[in-house]
PDB file of N, CA and C in Angstrom:
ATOM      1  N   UNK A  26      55.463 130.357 123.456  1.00 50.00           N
ATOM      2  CA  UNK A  26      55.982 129.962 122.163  1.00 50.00           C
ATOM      3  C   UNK A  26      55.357 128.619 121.772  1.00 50.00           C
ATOM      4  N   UNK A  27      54.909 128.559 120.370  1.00 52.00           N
ATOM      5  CA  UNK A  27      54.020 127.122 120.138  1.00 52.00           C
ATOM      6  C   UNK A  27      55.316 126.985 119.057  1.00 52.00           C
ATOM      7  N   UNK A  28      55.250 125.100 119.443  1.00 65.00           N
ATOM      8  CA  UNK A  28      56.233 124.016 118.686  1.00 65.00           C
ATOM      9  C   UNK A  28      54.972 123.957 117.779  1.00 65.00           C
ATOM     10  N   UNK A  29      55.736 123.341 116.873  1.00 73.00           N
ATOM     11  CA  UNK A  29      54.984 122.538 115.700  1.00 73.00           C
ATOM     12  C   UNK A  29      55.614 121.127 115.058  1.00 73.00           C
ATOM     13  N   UNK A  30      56.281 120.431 116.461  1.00 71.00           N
ATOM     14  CA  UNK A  30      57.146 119.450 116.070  1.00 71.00           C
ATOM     15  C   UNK A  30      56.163 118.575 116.719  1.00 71.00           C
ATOM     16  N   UNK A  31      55.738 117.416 115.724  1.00 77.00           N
ATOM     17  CA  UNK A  31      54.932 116.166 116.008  1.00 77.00           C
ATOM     18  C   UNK A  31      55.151 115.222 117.042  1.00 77.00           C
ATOM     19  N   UNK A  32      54.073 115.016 117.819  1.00 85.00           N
ATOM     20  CA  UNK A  32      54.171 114.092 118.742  1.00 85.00           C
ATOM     21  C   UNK A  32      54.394 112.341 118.490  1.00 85.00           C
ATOM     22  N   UNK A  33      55.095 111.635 118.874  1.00 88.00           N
ATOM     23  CA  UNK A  33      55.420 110.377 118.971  1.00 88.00           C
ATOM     24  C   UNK A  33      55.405 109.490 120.006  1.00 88.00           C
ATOM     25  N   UNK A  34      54.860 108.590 119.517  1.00 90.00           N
ATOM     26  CA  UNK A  34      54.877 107.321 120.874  1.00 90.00           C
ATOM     27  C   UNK A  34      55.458 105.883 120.810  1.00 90.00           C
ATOM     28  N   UNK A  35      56.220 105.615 121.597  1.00 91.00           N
ATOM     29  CA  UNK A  35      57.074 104.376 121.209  1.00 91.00           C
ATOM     30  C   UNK A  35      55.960 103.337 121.415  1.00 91.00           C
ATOM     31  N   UNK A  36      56.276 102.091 120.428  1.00 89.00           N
ATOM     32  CA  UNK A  36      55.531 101.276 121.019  1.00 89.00           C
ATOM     33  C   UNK A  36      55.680 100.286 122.172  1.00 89.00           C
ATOM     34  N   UNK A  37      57.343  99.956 122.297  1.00 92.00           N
ATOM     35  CA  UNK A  37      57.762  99.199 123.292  1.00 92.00           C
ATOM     36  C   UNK A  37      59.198 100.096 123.762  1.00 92.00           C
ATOM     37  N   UNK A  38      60.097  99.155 124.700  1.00 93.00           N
ATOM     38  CA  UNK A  38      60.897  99.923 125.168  1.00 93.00           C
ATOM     39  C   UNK A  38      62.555  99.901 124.085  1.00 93.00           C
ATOM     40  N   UNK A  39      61.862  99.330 123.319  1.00 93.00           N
ATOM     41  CA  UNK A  39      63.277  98.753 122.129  1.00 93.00           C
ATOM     42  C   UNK A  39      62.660  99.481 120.994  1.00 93.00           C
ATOM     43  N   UNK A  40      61.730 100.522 120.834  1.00 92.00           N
ATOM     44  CA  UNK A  40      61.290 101.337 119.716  1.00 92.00           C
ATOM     45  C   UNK A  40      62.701 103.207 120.040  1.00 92.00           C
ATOM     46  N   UNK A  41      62.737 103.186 120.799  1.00 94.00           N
ATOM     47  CA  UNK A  41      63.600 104.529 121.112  1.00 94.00           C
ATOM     48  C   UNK A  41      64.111 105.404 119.867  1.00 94.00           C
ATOM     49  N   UNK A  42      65.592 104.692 119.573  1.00 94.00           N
ATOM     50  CA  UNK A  42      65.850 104.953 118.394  1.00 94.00           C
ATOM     51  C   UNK A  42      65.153 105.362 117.146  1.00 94.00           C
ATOM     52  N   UNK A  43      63.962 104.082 116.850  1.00 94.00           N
ATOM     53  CA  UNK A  43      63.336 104.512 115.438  1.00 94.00           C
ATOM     54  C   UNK A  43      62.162 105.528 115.740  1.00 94.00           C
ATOM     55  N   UNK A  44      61.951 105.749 116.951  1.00 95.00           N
ATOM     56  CA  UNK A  44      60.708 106.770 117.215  1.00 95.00           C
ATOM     57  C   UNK A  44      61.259 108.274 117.198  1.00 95.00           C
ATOM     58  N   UNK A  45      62.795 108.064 117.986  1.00 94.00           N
ATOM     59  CA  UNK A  45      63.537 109.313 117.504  1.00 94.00           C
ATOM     60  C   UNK A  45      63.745 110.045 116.342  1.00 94.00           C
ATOM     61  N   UNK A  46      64.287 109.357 115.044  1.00 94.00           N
ATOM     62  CA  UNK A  46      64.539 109.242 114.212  1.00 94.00           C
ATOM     63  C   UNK A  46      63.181 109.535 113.220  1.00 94.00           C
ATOM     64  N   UNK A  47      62.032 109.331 113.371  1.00 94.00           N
ATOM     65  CA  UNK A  47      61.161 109.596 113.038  1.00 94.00           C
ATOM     66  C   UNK A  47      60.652 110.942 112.976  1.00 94.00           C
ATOM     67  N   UNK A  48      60.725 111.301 114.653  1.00 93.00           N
ATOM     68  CA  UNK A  48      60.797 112.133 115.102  1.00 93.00           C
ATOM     69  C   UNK A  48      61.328 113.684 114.188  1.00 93.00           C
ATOM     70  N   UNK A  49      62.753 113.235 114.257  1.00 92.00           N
ATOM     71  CA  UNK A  49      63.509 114.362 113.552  1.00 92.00           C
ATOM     72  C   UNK A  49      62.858 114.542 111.800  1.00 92.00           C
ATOM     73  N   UNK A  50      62.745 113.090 111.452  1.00 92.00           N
ATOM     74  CA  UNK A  50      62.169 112.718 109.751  1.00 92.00           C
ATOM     75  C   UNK A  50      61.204 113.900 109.779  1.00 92.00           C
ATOM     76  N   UNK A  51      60.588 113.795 110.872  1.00 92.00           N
ATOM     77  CA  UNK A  51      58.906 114.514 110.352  1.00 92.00           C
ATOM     78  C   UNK A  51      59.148 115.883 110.587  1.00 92.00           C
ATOM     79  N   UNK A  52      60.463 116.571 111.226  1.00 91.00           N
ATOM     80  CA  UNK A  52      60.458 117.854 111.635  1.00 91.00           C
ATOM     81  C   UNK A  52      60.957 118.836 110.099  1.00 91.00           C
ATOM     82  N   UNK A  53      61.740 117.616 109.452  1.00 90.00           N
ATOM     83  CA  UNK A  53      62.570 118.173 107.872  1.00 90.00           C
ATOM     84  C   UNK A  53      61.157 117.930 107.260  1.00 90.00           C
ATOM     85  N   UNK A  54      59.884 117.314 107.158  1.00 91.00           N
ATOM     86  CA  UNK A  54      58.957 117.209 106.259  1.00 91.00           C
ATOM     87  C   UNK A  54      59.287 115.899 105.901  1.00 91.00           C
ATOM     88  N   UNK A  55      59.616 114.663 106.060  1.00 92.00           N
ATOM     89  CA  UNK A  55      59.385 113.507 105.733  1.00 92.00           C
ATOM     90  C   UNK A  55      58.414 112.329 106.526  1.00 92.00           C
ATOM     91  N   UNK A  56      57.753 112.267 106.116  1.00 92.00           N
ATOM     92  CA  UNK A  56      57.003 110.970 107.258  1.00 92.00           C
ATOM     93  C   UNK A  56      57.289 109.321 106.769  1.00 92.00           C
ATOM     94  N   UNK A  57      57.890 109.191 108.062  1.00 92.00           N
ATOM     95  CA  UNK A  57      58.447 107.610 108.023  1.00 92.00           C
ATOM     96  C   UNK A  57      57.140 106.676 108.734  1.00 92.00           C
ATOM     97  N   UNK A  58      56.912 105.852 108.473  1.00 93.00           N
ATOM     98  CA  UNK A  58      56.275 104.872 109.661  1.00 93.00           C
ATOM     99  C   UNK A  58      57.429 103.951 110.277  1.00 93.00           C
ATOM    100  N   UNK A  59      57.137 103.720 111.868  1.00 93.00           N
ATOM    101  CA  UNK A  59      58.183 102.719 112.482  1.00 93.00           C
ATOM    102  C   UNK A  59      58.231 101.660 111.993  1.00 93.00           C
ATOM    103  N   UNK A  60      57.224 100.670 111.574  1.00 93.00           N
ATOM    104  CA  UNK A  60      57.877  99.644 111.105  1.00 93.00           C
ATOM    105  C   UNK A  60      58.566  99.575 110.169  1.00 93.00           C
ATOM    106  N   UNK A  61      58.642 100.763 109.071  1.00 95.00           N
ATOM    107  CA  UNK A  61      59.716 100.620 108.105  1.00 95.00           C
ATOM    108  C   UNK A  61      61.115 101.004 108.420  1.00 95.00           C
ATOM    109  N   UNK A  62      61.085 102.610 109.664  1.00 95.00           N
ATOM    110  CA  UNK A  62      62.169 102.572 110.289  1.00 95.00           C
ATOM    111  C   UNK A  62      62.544 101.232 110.913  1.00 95.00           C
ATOM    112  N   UNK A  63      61.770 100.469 111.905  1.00 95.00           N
ATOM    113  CA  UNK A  63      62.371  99.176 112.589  1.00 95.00           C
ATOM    114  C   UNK A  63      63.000  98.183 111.722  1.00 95.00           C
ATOM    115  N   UNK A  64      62.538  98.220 110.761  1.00 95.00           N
ATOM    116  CA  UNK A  64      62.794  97.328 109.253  1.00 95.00           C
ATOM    117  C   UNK A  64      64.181  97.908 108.620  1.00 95.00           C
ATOM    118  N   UNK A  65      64.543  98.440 108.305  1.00 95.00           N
ATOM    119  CA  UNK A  65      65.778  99.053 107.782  1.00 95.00           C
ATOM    120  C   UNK A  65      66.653  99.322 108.747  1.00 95.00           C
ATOM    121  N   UNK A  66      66.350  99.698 110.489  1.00 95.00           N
ATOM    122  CA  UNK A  66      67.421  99.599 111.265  1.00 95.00           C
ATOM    123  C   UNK A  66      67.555  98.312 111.617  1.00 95.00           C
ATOM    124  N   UNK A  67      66.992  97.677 111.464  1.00 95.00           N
ATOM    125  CA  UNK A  67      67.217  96.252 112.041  1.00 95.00           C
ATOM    126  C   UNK A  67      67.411  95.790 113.496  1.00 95.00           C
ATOM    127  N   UNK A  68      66.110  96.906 113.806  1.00 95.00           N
ATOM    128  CA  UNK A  68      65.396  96.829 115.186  1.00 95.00           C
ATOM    129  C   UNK A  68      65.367  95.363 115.610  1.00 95.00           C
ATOM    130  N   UNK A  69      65.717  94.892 117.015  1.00 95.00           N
ATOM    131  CA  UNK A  69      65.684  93.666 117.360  1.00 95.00           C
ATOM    132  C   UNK A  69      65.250  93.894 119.068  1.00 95.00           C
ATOM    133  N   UNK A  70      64.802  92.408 119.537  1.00 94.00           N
ATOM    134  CA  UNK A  70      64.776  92.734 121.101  1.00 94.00           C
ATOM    135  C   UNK A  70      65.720  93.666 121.456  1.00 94.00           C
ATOM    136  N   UNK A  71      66.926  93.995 121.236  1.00 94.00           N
ATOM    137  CA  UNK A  71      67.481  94.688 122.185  1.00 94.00           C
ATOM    138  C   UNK A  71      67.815  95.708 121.790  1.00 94.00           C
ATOM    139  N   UNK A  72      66.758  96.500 120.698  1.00 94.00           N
ATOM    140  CA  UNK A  72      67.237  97.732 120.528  1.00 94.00           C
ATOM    141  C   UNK A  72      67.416  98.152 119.437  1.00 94.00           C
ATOM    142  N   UNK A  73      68.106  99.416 118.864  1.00 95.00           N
ATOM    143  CA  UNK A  73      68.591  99.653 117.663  1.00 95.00           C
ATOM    144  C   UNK A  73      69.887 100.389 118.163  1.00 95.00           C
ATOM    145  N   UNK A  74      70.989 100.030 116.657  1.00 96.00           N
ATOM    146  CA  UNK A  74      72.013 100.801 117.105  1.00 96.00           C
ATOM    147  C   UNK A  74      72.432 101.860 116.184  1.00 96.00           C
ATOM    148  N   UNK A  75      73.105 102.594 116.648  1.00 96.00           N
ATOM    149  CA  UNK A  75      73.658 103.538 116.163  1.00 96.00           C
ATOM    150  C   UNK A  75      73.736 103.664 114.679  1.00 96.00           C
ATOM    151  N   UNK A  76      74.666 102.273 114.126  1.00 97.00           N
ATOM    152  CA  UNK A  76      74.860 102.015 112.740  1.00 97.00           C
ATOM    153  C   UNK A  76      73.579 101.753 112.115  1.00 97.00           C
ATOM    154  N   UNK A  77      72.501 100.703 112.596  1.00 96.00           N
ATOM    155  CA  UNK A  77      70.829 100.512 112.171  1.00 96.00           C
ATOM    156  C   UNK A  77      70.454 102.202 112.090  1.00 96.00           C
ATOM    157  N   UNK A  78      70.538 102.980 112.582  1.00 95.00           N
ATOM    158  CA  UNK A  78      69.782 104.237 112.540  1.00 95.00           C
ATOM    159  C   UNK A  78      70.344 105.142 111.226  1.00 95.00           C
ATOM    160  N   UNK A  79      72.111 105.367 110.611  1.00 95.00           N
ATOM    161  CA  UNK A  79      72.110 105.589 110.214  1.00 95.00           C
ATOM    162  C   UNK A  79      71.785 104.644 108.966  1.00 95.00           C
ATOM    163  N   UNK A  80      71.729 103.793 108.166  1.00 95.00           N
ATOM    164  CA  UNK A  80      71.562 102.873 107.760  1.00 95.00           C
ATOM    165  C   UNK A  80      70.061 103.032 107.124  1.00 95.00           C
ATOM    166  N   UNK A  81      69.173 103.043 108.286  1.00 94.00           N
ATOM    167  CA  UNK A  81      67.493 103.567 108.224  1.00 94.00           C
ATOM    168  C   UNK A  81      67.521 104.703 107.201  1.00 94.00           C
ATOM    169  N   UNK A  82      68.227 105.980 108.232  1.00 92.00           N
ATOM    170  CA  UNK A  82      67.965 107.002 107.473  1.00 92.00           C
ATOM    171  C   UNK A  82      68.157 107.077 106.165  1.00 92.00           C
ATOM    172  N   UNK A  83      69.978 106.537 105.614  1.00 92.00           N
ATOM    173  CA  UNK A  83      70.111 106.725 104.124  1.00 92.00           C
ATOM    174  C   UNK A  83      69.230 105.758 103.422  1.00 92.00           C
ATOM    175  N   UNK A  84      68.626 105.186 103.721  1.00 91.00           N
ATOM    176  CA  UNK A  84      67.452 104.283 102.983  1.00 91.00           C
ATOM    177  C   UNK A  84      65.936 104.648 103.053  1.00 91.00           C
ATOM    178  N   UNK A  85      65.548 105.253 104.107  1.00 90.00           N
ATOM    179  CA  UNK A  85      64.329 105.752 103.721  1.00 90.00           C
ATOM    180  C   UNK A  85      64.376 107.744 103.667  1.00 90.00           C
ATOM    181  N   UNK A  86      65.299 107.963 104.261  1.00 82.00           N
ATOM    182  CA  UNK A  86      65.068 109.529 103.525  1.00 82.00           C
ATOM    183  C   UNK A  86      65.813 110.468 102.493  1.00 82.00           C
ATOM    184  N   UNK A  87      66.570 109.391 101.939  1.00 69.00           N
ATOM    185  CA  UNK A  87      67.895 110.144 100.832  1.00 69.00           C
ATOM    186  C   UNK A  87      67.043 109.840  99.561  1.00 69.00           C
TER     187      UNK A  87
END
């Protein structure tokens, strides 16, 4: 069985979240870049949270 769901690569270990999230973006047909996801979740050293992710999403894919 062949996927056709796009490959992703975090850039550090505090990218997770927005690479996920991307991830899913590009599977509905939207392409995000991380720094705008990291930018709207309000990616920081330690991560992104839960609330940054939804937050991301209703801002860059609604």
């Amino acid at each position: 069985m062949s996927s056709k769901v796009s490959k992703f690569k975090q850039r550090d270990i505090t990218d997770c979240g927005a690479t996920s999230l991307a991830c899913v973006a590009a599977f509905y047909g939207h392409k995000l870049l991380l720094s705008r996801i990291r930018q709207h979740a309000s990616t920081d050293h330690s991560g992104t949270t839960v609330l940054g992710l939804l937050e991301a999403e209703e801002g860059l894919v609604s």
